[in-house]
Amino acid sequence: MVAGISIGACGATPTIVEEQVVDGLTITLERPAQPVALRNYAFTATITNAADQPVEAELVYFDFTMPQMEMGVHQPIADRLGPGKYGVRTIYSMEGDWRITIVATIEGRDVRVWFDHPVLPP
């Protein structure tokens, strides 16, 4: 996994970019660097092939879970933001250790990657 921190326009939430490679695809997640529970955030996934070209998916959704406890299902379907780029907006319902699993259906098969990180109290 590769990670980096990026800060956008003045007042924007600092983000972190993480990536994983699976089945010859690189899936990158841009998420808030230090998320706080009960705040609205944007999440962006980018999918590229080994030649660093965008990969189109039939469907992409994000699965937000807390592995240490049972929760309700929270799997927002991503909007297509551009070639190989998909995004959702959501909130973390509580503080603790979270996992974001990105599921992309590409050529009829599901590709999954996950990223773990803590969420701070409000």
Short mmCIF file of N, CA, C and O in Angstrom, two decimals, residues 29 43-47 57-64 75-82 84-89 101-104:
data_model
loop_
_atom_site.label_atom_id
_atom_site.label_comp_id
_atom_site.label_asym_id
_atom_site.label_seq_id
_atom_site.Cartn_x
_atom_site.Cartn_y
_atom_site.Cartn_z
N LEU A 29 -7.65 5.02 -3.23
CA LEU A 29 -8.70 5.65 -2.43
C LEU A 29 -8.19 6.98 -1.91
O LEU A 29 -7.13 7.04 -1.28
N PHE A 43 -15.31 10.68 -0.72
CA PHE A 43 -14.39 9.58 -0.92
C PHE A 43 -14.31 9.33 -2.42
O PHE A 43 -15.34 9.27 -3.09
N THR A 44 -13.10 9.17 -2.95
CA THR A 44 -12.93 8.95 -4.38
C THR A 44 -12.05 7.74 -4.61
O THR A 44 -10.97 7.61 -4.02
N ALA A 45 -12.51 6.84 -5.49
CA ALA A 45 -11.73 5.68 -5.91
C ALA A 45 -11.35 5.86 -7.37
O ALA A 45 -12.17 6.30 -8.18
N THR A 46 -10.11 5.54 -7.70
CA THR A 46 -9.63 5.58 -9.07
C THR A 46 -9.10 4.19 -9.41
O THR A 46 -8.35 3.60 -8.62
N ILE A 47 -9.50 3.69 -10.58
CA ILE A 47 -9.09 2.35 -11.01
C ILE A 47 -8.29 2.48 -12.30
O ILE A 47 -8.76 3.06 -13.27
N ALA A 57 -15.67 0.48 -14.82
CA ALA A 57 -16.38 -0.57 -14.10
C ALA A 57 -17.87 -0.44 -14.38
O ALA A 57 -18.38 0.66 -14.57
N GLU A 58 -18.55 -1.59 -14.39
CA GLU A 58 -20.00 -1.56 -14.56
C GLU A 58 -20.68 -0.99 -13.30
O GLU A 58 -21.70 -0.32 -13.38
N LEU A 59 -20.10 -1.29 -12.15
CA LEU A 59 -20.65 -0.85 -10.87
C LEU A 59 -19.50 -0.72 -9.87
O LEU A 59 -18.60 -1.56 -9.85
N VAL A 60 -19.54 0.33 -9.06
CA VAL A 60 -18.60 0.49 -7.95
C VAL A 60 -19.41 0.90 -6.73
O VAL A 60 -20.26 1.78 -6.81
N TYR A 61 -19.16 0.21 -5.62
CA TYR A 61 -19.76 0.66 -4.36
C TYR A 61 -18.71 0.58 -3.26
O TYR A 61 -17.71 -0.10 -3.37
N PHE A 62 -18.95 1.36 -2.21
CA PHE A 62 -18.08 1.42 -1.05
C PHE A 62 -18.82 0.75 0.10
O PHE A 62 -20.00 1.02 0.31
N ASP A 63 -18.14 -0.11 0.84
CA ASP A 63 -18.73 -0.79 1.98
C ASP A 63 -18.02 -0.28 3.24
O ASP A 63 -16.84 -0.54 3.43
N PHE A 64 -18.74 0.49 4.06
CA PHE A 64 -18.18 1.07 5.28
C PHE A 64 -18.57 0.17 6.46
O PHE A 64 -19.76 -0.01 6.74
N GLN A 75 -23.55 0.65 2.24
CA GLN A 75 -22.86 0.39 0.99
C GLN A 75 -23.33 1.35 -0.10
O GLN A 75 -24.01 0.96 -1.04
N PRO A 76 -22.93 2.62 -0.02
CA PRO A 76 -23.36 3.56 -1.06
C PRO A 76 -22.76 3.22 -2.43
O PRO A 76 -21.58 2.86 -2.53
N ILE A 77 -23.59 3.33 -3.46
CA ILE A 77 -23.15 3.14 -4.83
C ILE A 77 -22.46 4.42 -5.29
O ILE A 77 -22.98 5.52 -5.10
N ALA A 78 -21.29 4.25 -5.90
CA ALA A 78 -20.49 5.40 -6.31
C ALA A 78 -21.02 6.02 -7.60
O ALA A 78 -21.53 5.32 -8.47
N ASP A 79 -20.86 7.32 -7.69
CA ASP A 79 -21.13 8.06 -8.92
C ASP A 79 -19.87 8.03 -9.78
O ASP A 79 -18.75 8.11 -9.26
N ARG A 80 -20.06 7.95 -11.09
CA ARG A 80 -18.92 8.02 -12.01
C ARG A 80 -18.52 9.49 -12.11
O ARG A 80 -19.33 10.35 -12.45
N LEU A 81 -17.25 9.79 -11.79
CA LEU A 81 -16.75 11.17 -11.80
C LEU A 81 -15.90 11.48 -13.02
O LEU A 81 -15.58 12.64 -13.26
N GLY A 82 -15.54 10.47 -13.76
CA GLY A 82 -14.68 10.61 -14.93
C GLY A 82 -14.12 9.25 -15.29
O GLY A 82 -14.45 8.26 -14.64
N GLY A 84 -12.50 6.04 -15.13
CA GLY A 84 -11.90 5.25 -14.07
C GLY A 84 -11.99 5.85 -12.68
O GLY A 84 -11.35 5.39 -11.75
N LYS A 85 -12.82 6.88 -12.51
CA LYS A 85 -12.91 7.59 -11.22
C LYS A 85 -14.35 7.56 -10.71
O LYS A 85 -15.28 7.88 -11.43
N TYR A 86 -14.50 7.20 -9.40
CA TYR A 86 -15.81 7.00 -8.80
C TYR A 86 -15.83 7.61 -7.40
O TYR A 86 -14.83 7.54 -6.69
N GLY A 87 -16.98 8.18 -7.01
CA GLY A 87 -17.01 8.84 -5.70
C GLY A 87 -18.33 8.70 -4.97
O GLY A 87 -19.38 8.48 -5.58
N VAL A 88 -18.24 8.83 -3.66
CA VAL A 88 -19.41 8.87 -2.78
C VAL A 88 -19.17 9.95 -1.73
O VAL A 88 -18.04 10.35 -1.47
N ARG A 89 -20.26 10.39 -1.11
CA ARG A 89 -20.22 11.26 0.06
C ARG A 89 -20.99 10.55 1.15
O ARG A 89 -22.08 10.02 0.90
N THR A 101 -14.22 -0.93 2.19
CA THR A 101 -13.99 -1.90 1.13
C THR A 101 -14.57 -1.31 -0.15
O THR A 101 -15.73 -0.88 -0.15
N ILE A 102 -13.77 -1.27 -1.19
CA ILE A 102 -14.24 -0.81 -2.49
C ILE A 102 -14.47 -2.06 -3.34
O ILE A 102 -13.58 -2.90 -3.46
N VAL A 103 -15.68 -2.17 -3.88
CA VAL A 103 -16.04 -3.30 -4.72
C VAL A 103 -16.35 -2.75 -6.10
O VAL A 103 -17.24 -1.92 -6.26
N ALA A 104 -15.60 -3.23 -7.10
CA ALA A 104 -15.79 -2.80 -8.48
C ALA A 104 -16.11 -4.02 -9.34
O ALA A 104 -15.38 -5.00 -9.31
#
